[in-house]
Coordinates of C-alpha atoms in Angstrom, one line a residue:
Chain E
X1 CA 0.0 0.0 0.0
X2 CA 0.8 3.7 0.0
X3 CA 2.1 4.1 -3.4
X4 CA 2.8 7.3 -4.7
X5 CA 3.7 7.6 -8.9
X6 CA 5.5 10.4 -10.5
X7 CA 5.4 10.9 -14.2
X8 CA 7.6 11.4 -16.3
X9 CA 10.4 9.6 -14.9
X10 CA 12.4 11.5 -17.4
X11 CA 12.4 14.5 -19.7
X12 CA 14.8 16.5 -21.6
X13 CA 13.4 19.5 -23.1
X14 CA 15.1 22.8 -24.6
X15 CA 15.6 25.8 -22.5
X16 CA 12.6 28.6 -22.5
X17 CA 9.6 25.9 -22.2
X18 CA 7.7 24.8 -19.4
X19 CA 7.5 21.7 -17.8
X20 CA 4.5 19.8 -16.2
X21 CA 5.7 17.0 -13.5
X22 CA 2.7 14.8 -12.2
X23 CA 2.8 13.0 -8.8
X24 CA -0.2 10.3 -8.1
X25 CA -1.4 8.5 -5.1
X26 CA -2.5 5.6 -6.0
X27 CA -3.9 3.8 -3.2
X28 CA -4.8 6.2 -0.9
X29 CA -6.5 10.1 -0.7
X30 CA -3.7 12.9 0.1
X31 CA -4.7 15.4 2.0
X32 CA -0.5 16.8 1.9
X33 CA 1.8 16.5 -1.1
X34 CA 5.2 17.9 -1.0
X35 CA 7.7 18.9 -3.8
X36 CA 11.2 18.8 -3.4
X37 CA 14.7 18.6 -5.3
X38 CA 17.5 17.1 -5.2
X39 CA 20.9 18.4 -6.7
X40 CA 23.8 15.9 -7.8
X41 CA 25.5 14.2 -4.7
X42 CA 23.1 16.4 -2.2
X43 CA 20.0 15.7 -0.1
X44 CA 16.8 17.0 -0.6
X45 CA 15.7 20.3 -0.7
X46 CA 11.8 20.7 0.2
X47 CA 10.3 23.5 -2.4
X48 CA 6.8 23.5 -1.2
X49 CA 4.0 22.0 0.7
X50 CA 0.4 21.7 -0.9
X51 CA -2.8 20.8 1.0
X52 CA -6.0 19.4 -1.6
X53 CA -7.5 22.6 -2.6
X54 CA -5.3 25.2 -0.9
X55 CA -2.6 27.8 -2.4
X56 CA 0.9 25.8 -2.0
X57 CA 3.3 27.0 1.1
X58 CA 6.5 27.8 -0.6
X59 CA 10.3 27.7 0.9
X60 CA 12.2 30.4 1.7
X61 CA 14.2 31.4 -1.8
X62 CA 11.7 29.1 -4.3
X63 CA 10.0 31.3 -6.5
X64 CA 6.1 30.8 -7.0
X65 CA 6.0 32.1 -10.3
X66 CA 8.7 30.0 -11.3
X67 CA 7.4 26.5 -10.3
X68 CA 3.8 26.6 -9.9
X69 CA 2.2 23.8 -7.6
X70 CA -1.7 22.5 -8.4
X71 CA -3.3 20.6 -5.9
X72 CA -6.9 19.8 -7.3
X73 CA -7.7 16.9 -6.1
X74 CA -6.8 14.0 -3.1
X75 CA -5.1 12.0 -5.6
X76 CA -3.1 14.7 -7.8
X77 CA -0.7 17.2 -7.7
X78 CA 1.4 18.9 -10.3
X79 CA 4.6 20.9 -10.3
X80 CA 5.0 22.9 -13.5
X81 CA 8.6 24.8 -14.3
X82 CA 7.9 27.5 -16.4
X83 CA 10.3 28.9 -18.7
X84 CA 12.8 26.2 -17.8
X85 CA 16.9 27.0 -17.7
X86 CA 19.6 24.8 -17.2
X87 CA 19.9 25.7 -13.9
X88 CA 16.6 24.0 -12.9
X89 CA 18.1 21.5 -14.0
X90 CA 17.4 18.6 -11.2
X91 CA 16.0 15.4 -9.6
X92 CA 12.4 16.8 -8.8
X93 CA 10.8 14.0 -6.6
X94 CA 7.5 14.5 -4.4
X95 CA 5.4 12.9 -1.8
X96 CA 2.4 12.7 -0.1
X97 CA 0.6 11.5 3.4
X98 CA -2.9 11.6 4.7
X99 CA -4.6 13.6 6.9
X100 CA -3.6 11.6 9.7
X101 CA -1.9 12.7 12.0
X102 CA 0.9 10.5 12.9
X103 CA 1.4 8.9 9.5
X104 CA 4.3 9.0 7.7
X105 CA 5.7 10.9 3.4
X106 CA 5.5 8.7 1.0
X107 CA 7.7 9.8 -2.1
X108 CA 7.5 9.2 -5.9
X109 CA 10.5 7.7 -7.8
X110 CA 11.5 11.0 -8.8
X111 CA 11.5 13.1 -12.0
X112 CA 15.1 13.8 -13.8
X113 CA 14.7 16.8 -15.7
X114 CA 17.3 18.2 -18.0
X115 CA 17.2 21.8 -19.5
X116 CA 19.7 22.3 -22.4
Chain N
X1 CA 14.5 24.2 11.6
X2 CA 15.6 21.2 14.0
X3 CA 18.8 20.1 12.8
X4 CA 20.4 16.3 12.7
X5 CA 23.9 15.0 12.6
X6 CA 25.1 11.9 11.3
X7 CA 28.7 10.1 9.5
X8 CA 28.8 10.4 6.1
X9 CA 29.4 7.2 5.3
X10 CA 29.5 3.5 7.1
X11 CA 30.3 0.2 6.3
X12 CA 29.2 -3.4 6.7
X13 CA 29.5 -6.8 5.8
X14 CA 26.1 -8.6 4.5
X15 CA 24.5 -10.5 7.7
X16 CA 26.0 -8.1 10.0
X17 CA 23.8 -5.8 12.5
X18 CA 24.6 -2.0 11.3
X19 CA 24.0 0.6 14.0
X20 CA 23.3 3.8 12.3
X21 CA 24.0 6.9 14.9
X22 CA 21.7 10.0 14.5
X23 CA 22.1 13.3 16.8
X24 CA 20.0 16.0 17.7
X25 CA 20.4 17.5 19.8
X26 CA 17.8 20.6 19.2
X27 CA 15.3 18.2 19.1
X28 CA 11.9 19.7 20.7
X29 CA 9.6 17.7 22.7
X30 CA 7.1 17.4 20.2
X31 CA 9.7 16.7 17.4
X32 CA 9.3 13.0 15.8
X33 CA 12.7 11.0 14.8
X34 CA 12.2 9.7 11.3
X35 CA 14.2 7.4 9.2
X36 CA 13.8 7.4 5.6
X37 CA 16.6 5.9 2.8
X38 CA 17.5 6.4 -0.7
X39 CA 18.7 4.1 -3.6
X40 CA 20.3 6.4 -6.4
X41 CA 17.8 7.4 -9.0
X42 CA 14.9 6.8 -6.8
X43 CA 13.0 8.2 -4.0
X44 CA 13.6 8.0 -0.4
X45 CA 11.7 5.0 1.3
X46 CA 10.1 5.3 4.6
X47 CA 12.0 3.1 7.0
X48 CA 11.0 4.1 11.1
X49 CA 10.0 7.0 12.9
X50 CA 9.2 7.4 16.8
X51 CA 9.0 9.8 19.3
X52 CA 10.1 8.9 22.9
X53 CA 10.0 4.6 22.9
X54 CA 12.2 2.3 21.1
X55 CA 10.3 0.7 17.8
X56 CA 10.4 -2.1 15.8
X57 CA 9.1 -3.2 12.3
X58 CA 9.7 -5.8 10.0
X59 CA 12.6 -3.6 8.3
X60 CA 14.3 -2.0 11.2
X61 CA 14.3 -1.2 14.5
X62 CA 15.0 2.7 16.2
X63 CA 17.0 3.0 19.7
X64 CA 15.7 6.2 20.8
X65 CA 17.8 8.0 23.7
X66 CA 16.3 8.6 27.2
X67 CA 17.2 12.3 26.5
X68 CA 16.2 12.4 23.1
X69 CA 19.4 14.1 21.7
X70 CA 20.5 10.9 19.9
X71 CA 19.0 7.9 18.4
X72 CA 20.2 4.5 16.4
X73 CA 18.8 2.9 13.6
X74 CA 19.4 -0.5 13.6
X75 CA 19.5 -2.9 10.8
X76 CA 19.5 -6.5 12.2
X77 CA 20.8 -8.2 9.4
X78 CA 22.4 -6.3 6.6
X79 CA 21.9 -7.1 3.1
X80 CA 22.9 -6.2 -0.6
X81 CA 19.3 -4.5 -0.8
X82 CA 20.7 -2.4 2.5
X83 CA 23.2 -0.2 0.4
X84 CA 21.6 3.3 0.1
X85 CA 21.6 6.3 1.7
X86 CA 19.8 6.7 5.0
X87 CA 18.5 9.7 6.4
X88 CA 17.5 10.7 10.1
X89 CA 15.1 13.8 9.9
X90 CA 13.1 15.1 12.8
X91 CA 9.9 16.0 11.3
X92 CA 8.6 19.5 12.6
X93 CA 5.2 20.3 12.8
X94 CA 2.8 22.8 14.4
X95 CA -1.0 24.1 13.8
X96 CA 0.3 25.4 10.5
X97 CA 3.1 23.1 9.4
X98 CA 4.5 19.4 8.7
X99 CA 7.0 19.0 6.9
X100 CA 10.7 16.8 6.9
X101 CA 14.0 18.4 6.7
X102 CA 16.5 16.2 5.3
X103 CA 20.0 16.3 6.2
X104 CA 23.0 14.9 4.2
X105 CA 22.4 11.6 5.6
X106 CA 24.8 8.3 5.6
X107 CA 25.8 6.3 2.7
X108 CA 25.7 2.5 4.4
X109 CA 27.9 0.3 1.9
X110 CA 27.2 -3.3 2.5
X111 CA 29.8 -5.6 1.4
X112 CA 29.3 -9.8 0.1

């Protein structure tokens, strides 16, 4: 149980478009989903937080405009990079957890997204 | 944001019991100790989280100091699979957040 899916696993796209990432619960309703990246060789950065029909809560230093979070329904949320550079290039991996309280993240297998 | 401390790297034969050490020592009472690990290219599997008690599941089990400020994760019988990265986060949460903050975590190699 508790099986999140991210899709794509992969893309490559050319620098100046926008990217949509998908992450999926599959087997259960998520109340929270999370986005976060990860750089070469470091940990993961949390980006934002998203609660099911609520405006994302963003880090300190991740830009709204930049990498806008939908969170529409218990099942769905999506990360979109618009006007992509090669500096966003990353590992972009979410998760998700219910609304209960002592329950733990469970994450996606991660999206590799490369900007050239 | 709470802050952990753990070795960069450890190793271990397969079979073996691995100890992982974790401190933190800012931890806050209502702070919970999670464990989470990470093959590369994938995302970080949930492992073992408590708060004050020592717990046990079928993957792990977590030593959890009287004082709080430390805590062990404890692989009973390493494997091949075991090789990843494993990270100790206290997750922090209040009426208005949840949310993990990862540190950078130790890279377990498990040897044949």
């Amino acid at each position: 149980g508790a099986v999140v899916s991210q899709h794509p696993s992969w893309v490559i796209c050319k620098s100046g478009t926008s990217v949509k990432i998908e992450c999926r619960s599959l087997d259960f309703q998520a109340t929270t989903m999370f986005w976060y990246r990860q750089f070469p060789k470091q940990s993961l950065m949390l980006m934002a937080t998203s609660n099911e029909g609520s405006k994302a809560t963003y880090e300190q230093g991740v830009e709204k405009d930049k990498f806008l979070i939908n969170h529409a329904s218990l099942t769905l949320s999506t990360l979109t990079v618009t006007s992509a550079h090669p500096e966003d290039s990353s590992f972009y991996i979410c998760s998700a957890k219910t609304g209960e309280w002592n329950q733990p993240q469970h994450f996606g297998d991660g999206t590799r997204l490369s900007i050239l | 944001d709470a802050k952990t401390t753990q070795p960069n790297s450890m190793e271990s034969n397969e079979e073996e019991p691995v100890h992982l050490p974790c401190n933190h020592s800012t931890i806050s009472g209502t702070d919970y100790i999670h464990w989470y690990r990470q093959l590369p290219s994938q995302g970080p599997e949930y492992v073992i989280h408590g708060l004050t008690s020592n717990v046990n599941n079928r993957m792990a089990s977590l030593a959890i100091a009287e004082d709080r400020k430390s805590s062990t994760l404890i692989l009973h019988r390493a494997t091949l699979r075991d090789a990843a990265v494993y990270y100790c986060i206290l997750r922090v949460s209040s009426y208005n957040t949840d949310k993990l903050i990862f540190g950078t975590g130790t890279r377990l190699q498990v040897f044949p």
